[in-house]
Amino acid sequence: MREPSDFAPLLKRREKTRKLLVVFPVMGCLLLVPMCTTHKEEKDPEASSENGFSHANSAGIVLKWKADTLEFLHAKVSAPTTGWVAVGFHPTDEMKDANIIIGYVKDGDVYVTDEFGVGKYSHLPDTLLGGEDNVTNRAGAETVGRTEISFTIPLDSGDPYDRPLAVGKSYMVMLAYGPDDADDFQTRHERRTHLNVKL
């Protein structure tokens, strides 16, 4: 019969093995956590200038903008769709409080509406809320599966459903477009994105 002291080396070896069995899985998890949880944020695209318009591209949507004075902002939005395209200026939470301009081209005619983000995921025309449609210089075209609208808005219309903007300041801007042939203002977006732009 063995003495208790004979088991000491075995017990020590078993304890070492147990520690290694615990340490290796823990180290493995620590190594895998960065791979699983690290999320590479997409940087906002660099804005460049062309014909007086600054422009940026995100998710295939191109936004061009120019403030010709301290009063008006001229903008163009284009996307790879034959449906609607939209831009929303200065939201506070998703769509909420954004000045949203949506437009589409149908049979050569251009339709553009001035809307306001009444909730995180909803918007209504300014005119239905008691405000005004402050969009001017509406224009647009549909070419080879791509739609572009252009328009002018006041930087500060005084309308409670248009958020004031100022030249030289940076703002969050939402961009989105609808599915092909979604020639309306209600169909859910097919793609949306956002970026920061400096006016």
mmCIF file of C-alpha atoms in Angstrom:
data_model
loop_
_atom_site.group_PDB
_atom_site.id
_atom_site.type_symbol
_atom_site.label_atom_id
_atom_site.label_comp_id
_atom_site.label_asym_id
_atom_site.label_seq_id
_atom_site.Cartn_x
_atom_site.Cartn_y
_atom_site.Cartn_z
ATOM 1 C CA MET A 1 0.000 0.000 0.000
ATOM 2 C CA ARG A 2 1.325 3.445 -0.987
ATOM 3 C CA GLU A 3 1.993 6.162 1.535
ATOM 4 C CA PRO A 4 0.164 9.513 1.089
ATOM 5 C CA SER A 5 3.512 11.095 0.259
ATOM 6 C CA ASP A 6 3.733 8.854 -2.836
ATOM 7 C CA PHE A 7 0.718 10.637 -4.325
ATOM 8 C CA ALA A 8 2.158 14.151 -3.934
ATOM 9 C CA PRO A 9 3.911 14.256 -7.369
ATOM 10 C CA LEU A 10 0.786 12.902 -9.049
ATOM 11 C CA LEU A 11 -1.413 15.474 -7.368
ATOM 12 C CA LYS A 12 0.957 18.279 -8.359
ATOM 13 C CA ARG A 13 0.984 17.091 -11.974
ATOM 14 C CA ARG A 14 -2.807 16.813 -12.011
ATOM 15 C CA GLU A 15 -3.131 20.359 -10.579
ATOM 16 C CA LYS A 16 -0.787 21.725 -13.282
ATOM 17 C CA THR A 17 -2.809 19.980 -15.981
ATOM 18 C CA ARG A 18 -6.045 21.372 -14.558
ATOM 19 C CA LYS A 19 -4.594 24.915 -14.592
ATOM 20 C CA LEU A 20 -3.476 24.551 -18.195
ATOM 21 C CA LEU A 21 -6.896 23.270 -19.205
ATOM 22 C CA VAL A 22 -8.418 26.419 -17.723
ATOM 23 C CA VAL A 23 -5.774 28.851 -19.011
ATOM 24 C CA PHE A 24 -5.763 27.752 -22.663
ATOM 25 C CA PRO A 25 -9.517 28.155 -23.279
ATOM 26 C CA VAL A 26 -9.483 31.528 -21.504
ATOM 27 C CA MET A 27 -6.546 32.720 -23.618
ATOM 28 C CA GLY A 28 -8.267 31.408 -26.723
ATOM 29 C CA CYS A 29 -11.396 33.404 -25.879
ATOM 30 C CA LEU A 30 -9.354 36.532 -25.254
ATOM 31 C CA LEU A 31 -7.693 36.166 -28.630
ATOM 32 C CA LEU A 32 -11.002 35.609 -30.387
ATOM 33 C CA VAL A 33 -12.911 38.457 -28.712
ATOM 34 C CA PRO A 34 -11.232 41.227 -30.728
ATOM 35 C CA MET A 35 -11.902 39.292 -33.932
ATOM 36 C CA CYS A 36 -15.567 38.858 -33.065
ATOM 37 C CA THR A 37 -16.375 42.247 -31.548
ATOM 38 C CA THR A 38 -14.158 44.692 -33.403
ATOM 39 C CA HIS A 39 -16.275 46.680 -35.814
ATOM 40 C CA LYS A 40 -14.473 48.791 -38.343
ATOM 41 C CA GLU A 41 -16.399 52.010 -38.710
ATOM 42 C CA GLU A 42 -16.587 53.365 -42.207
ATOM 43 C CA LYS A 43 -15.148 56.851 -42.306
ATOM 44 C CA ASP A 44 -17.177 59.612 -43.846
ATOM 45 C CA PRO A 45 -16.042 60.132 -47.428
ATOM 46 C CA GLU A 46 -13.804 63.050 -48.148
ATOM 47 C CA ALA A 47 -15.700 65.926 -49.683
ATOM 48 C CA SER A 48 -14.246 67.332 -52.880
ATOM 49 C CA SER A 49 -15.212 70.270 -55.042
ATOM 50 C CA GLU A 50 -16.352 70.400 -58.647
ATOM 51 C CA ASN A 51 -17.854 73.379 -60.502
ATOM 52 C CA GLY A 52 -18.381 75.159 -57.203
ATOM 53 C CA PHE A 53 -20.218 72.163 -55.710
ATOM 54 C CA SER A 54 -18.702 70.138 -52.908
ATOM 55 C CA HIS A 55 -19.568 66.477 -53.234
ATOM 56 C CA ALA A 56 -19.393 63.211 -51.332
ATOM 57 C CA ASN A 57 -20.307 59.620 -52.153
ATOM 58 C CA SER A 58 -21.597 56.975 -49.757
ATOM 59 C CA ALA A 59 -23.245 53.616 -50.577
ATOM 60 C CA GLY A 60 -23.462 54.629 -54.234
ATOM 61 C CA ILE A 61 -25.417 57.789 -53.397
ATOM 62 C CA VAL A 62 -23.810 61.057 -54.483
ATOM 63 C CA LEU A 63 -24.577 64.320 -52.712
ATOM 64 C CA LYS A 64 -23.457 67.647 -54.174
ATOM 65 C CA TRP A 65 -24.000 70.944 -52.390
ATOM 66 C CA LYS A 66 -23.159 74.628 -52.668
ATOM 67 C CA ALA A 67 -24.150 77.660 -50.602
ATOM 68 C CA ASP A 68 -24.066 80.574 -53.036
ATOM 69 C CA THR A 69 -24.797 83.182 -50.364
ATOM 70 C CA LEU A 70 -25.553 83.079 -46.669
ATOM 71 C CA GLU A 71 -29.204 82.497 -47.576
ATOM 72 C CA PHE A 72 -29.541 79.489 -49.878
ATOM 73 C CA LEU A 73 -28.232 75.963 -50.272
ATOM 74 C CA HIS A 74 -28.238 74.314 -53.705
ATOM 75 C CA ALA A 75 -28.110 70.523 -53.667
ATOM 76 C CA LYS A 76 -28.120 67.527 -56.004
ATOM 77 C CA VAL A 77 -28.709 63.921 -54.978
ATOM 78 C CA SER A 78 -28.279 60.913 -57.256
ATOM 79 C CA ALA A 79 -28.514 57.168 -56.669
ATOM 80 C CA PRO A 80 -28.554 53.878 -58.620
ATOM 81 C CA THR A 81 -32.338 53.569 -58.836
ATOM 82 C CA THR A 82 -35.260 54.468 -61.062
ATOM 83 C CA GLY A 83 -37.294 55.150 -57.916
ATOM 84 C CA TRP A 84 -37.070 57.959 -55.387
ATOM 85 C CA VAL A 85 -33.928 59.508 -53.890
ATOM 86 C CA ALA A 86 -33.735 61.518 -50.676
ATOM 87 C CA VAL A 87 -31.543 63.608 -48.424
ATOM 88 C CA GLY A 88 -32.230 64.593 -44.808
ATOM 89 C CA PHE A 89 -30.383 67.463 -43.166
ATOM 90 C CA HIS A 90 -29.469 67.664 -39.475
ATOM 91 C CA PRO A 91 -31.487 64.854 -37.786
ATOM 92 C CA THR A 92 -31.338 64.484 -34.003
ATOM 93 C CA ASP A 93 -32.105 60.737 -33.825
ATOM 94 C CA GLU A 94 -32.309 58.609 -36.996
ATOM 95 C CA MET A 95 -34.887 60.613 -39.070
ATOM 96 C CA LYS A 96 -36.266 62.689 -36.208
ATOM 97 C CA ASP A 97 -36.221 66.479 -36.722
ATOM 98 C CA ALA A 98 -34.490 66.226 -40.110
ATOM 99 C CA ASN A 99 -35.369 68.497 -43.006
ATOM 100 C CA ILE A 100 -36.022 65.778 -45.601
ATOM 101 C CA ILE A 101 -36.175 66.358 -49.342
ATOM 102 C CA ILE A 102 -37.482 63.437 -51.428
ATOM 103 C CA GLY A 103 -37.832 63.336 -55.185
ATOM 104 C CA TYR A 104 -38.328 61.127 -58.201
ATOM 105 C CA VAL A 105 -38.713 61.387 -61.959
ATOM 106 C CA LYS A 106 -41.663 59.849 -63.777
ATOM 107 C CA ASP A 107 -42.329 60.145 -67.514
ATOM 108 C CA GLY A 108 -39.934 63.082 -67.648
ATOM 109 C CA ASP A 109 -41.698 65.009 -64.878
ATOM 110 C CA VAL A 110 -39.926 65.797 -61.604
ATOM 111 C CA TYR A 111 -41.648 65.477 -58.232
ATOM 112 C CA VAL A 112 -39.946 66.833 -55.115
ATOM 113 C CA THR A 113 -41.411 67.251 -51.627
ATOM 114 C CA ASP A 114 -40.271 69.053 -48.479
ATOM 115 C CA GLU A 115 -40.810 66.840 -45.416
ATOM 116 C CA PHE A 116 -39.941 66.739 -41.718
ATOM 117 C CA GLY A 117 -38.829 63.834 -39.527
ATOM 118 C CA VAL A 118 -41.670 63.526 -37.017
ATOM 119 C CA GLY A 119 -40.190 60.384 -35.433
ATOM 120 C CA LYS A 120 -37.160 58.106 -35.593
ATOM 121 C CA TYR A 121 -38.595 56.269 -38.582
ATOM 122 C CA SER A 122 -41.355 58.506 -39.922
ATOM 123 C CA HIS A 123 -41.734 61.757 -41.808
ATOM 124 C CA LEU A 124 -44.548 63.928 -43.141
ATOM 125 C CA PRO A 125 -44.814 66.818 -45.621
ATOM 126 C CA ASP A 126 -44.225 70.202 -43.983
ATOM 127 C CA THR A 127 -47.536 71.393 -45.406
ATOM 128 C CA LEU A 128 -49.473 68.688 -43.529
ATOM 129 C CA LEU A 129 -47.830 69.811 -40.290
ATOM 130 C CA GLY A 130 -48.779 73.459 -40.760
ATOM 131 C CA GLY A 131 -45.460 74.496 -42.281
ATOM 132 C CA GLU A 132 -44.488 75.493 -45.815
ATOM 133 C CA ASP A 133 -42.856 73.752 -48.743
ATOM 134 C CA ASN A 134 -39.681 75.830 -49.063
ATOM 135 C CA VAL A 135 -38.077 73.932 -51.952
ATOM 136 C CA THR A 136 -37.401 75.868 -55.167
ATOM 137 C CA ASN A 137 -35.554 75.213 -58.442
ATOM 138 C CA ARG A 138 -36.808 71.615 -58.611
ATOM 139 C CA ALA A 139 -35.171 69.643 -61.405
ATOM 140 C CA GLY A 140 -34.196 66.073 -62.137
ATOM 141 C CA ALA A 141 -33.401 63.351 -64.620
ATOM 142 C CA GLU A 142 -33.414 59.583 -64.888
ATOM 143 C CA THR A 143 -30.576 58.127 -66.963
ATOM 144 C CA VAL A 144 -29.357 54.552 -67.375
ATOM 145 C CA GLY A 145 -30.830 53.293 -64.128
ATOM 146 C CA ARG A 146 -29.776 56.316 -62.099
ATOM 147 C CA THR A 147 -31.967 59.124 -60.762
ATOM 148 C CA GLU A 148 -30.790 62.623 -59.874
ATOM 149 C CA ILE A 149 -32.796 65.446 -58.354
ATOM 150 C CA SER A 150 -31.627 68.990 -57.706
ATOM 151 C CA PHE A 151 -33.186 71.744 -55.638
ATOM 152 C CA THR A 152 -32.614 74.877 -53.588
ATOM 153 C CA ILE A 153 -33.614 75.420 -49.957
ATOM 154 C CA PRO A 154 -33.157 78.393 -47.619
ATOM 155 C CA LEU A 155 -30.435 77.927 -45.019
ATOM 156 C CA ASP A 156 -32.866 79.341 -42.467
ATOM 157 C CA SER A 157 -36.451 79.465 -43.720
ATOM 158 C CA GLY A 158 -37.986 80.369 -40.383
ATOM 159 C CA ASP A 159 -40.300 77.377 -40.836
ATOM 160 C CA PRO A 160 -40.498 75.306 -37.614
ATOM 161 C CA TYR A 161 -40.262 72.187 -39.818
ATOM 162 C CA ASP A 162 -36.949 73.195 -41.425
ATOM 163 C CA ARG A 163 -33.849 73.058 -39.245
ATOM 164 C CA PRO A 164 -31.577 76.113 -39.605
ATOM 165 C CA LEU A 165 -28.237 75.510 -41.324
ATOM 166 C CA ALA A 166 -25.149 77.741 -41.395
ATOM 167 C CA VAL A 167 -22.260 78.036 -43.835
ATOM 168 C CA GLY A 168 -19.001 76.726 -42.384
ATOM 169 C CA LYS A 169 -20.663 74.337 -39.940
ATOM 170 C CA SER A 170 -20.769 70.535 -40.162
ATOM 171 C CA TYR A 171 -24.004 68.553 -40.065
ATOM 172 C CA MET A 172 -25.165 64.956 -40.117
ATOM 173 C CA VAL A 173 -26.860 64.199 -43.430
ATOM 174 C CA MET A 174 -28.985 61.136 -44.251
ATOM 175 C CA LEU A 175 -29.049 59.718 -47.780
ATOM 176 C CA ALA A 176 -31.427 57.063 -49.093
ATOM 177 C CA TYR A 177 -33.102 55.681 -52.178
ATOM 178 C CA GLY A 178 -36.059 53.480 -52.968
ATOM 179 C CA PRO A 179 -36.360 50.381 -55.165
ATOM 180 C CA ASP A 180 -36.524 50.688 -58.948
ATOM 181 C CA ASP A 181 -39.828 52.142 -60.171
ATOM 182 C CA ALA A 182 -40.808 53.324 -56.674
ATOM 183 C CA ASP A 183 -42.134 56.612 -58.034
ATOM 184 C CA ASP A 184 -43.781 57.792 -54.831
ATOM 185 C CA PHE A 185 -42.985 59.207 -51.404
ATOM 186 C CA GLN A 186 -44.130 56.209 -49.337
ATOM 187 C CA THR A 187 -42.222 53.082 -50.423
ATOM 188 C CA ARG A 188 -39.620 51.927 -47.901
ATOM 189 C CA HIS A 189 -35.988 52.607 -48.757
ATOM 190 C CA GLU A 190 -33.814 50.000 -50.420
ATOM 191 C CA ARG A 191 -30.597 51.547 -49.124
ATOM 192 C CA ARG A 192 -29.749 54.278 -46.659
ATOM 193 C CA THR A 193 -26.607 55.765 -45.188
ATOM 194 C CA HIS A 194 -25.399 58.904 -43.469
ATOM 195 C CA LEU A 195 -22.360 61.133 -43.405
ATOM 196 C CA ASN A 196 -21.110 64.425 -42.031
ATOM 197 C CA VAL A 197 -20.797 67.358 -44.393
ATOM 198 C CA LYS A 198 -19.446 70.852 -43.939
ATOM 199 C CA LEU A 199 -21.494 73.518 -45.677
#
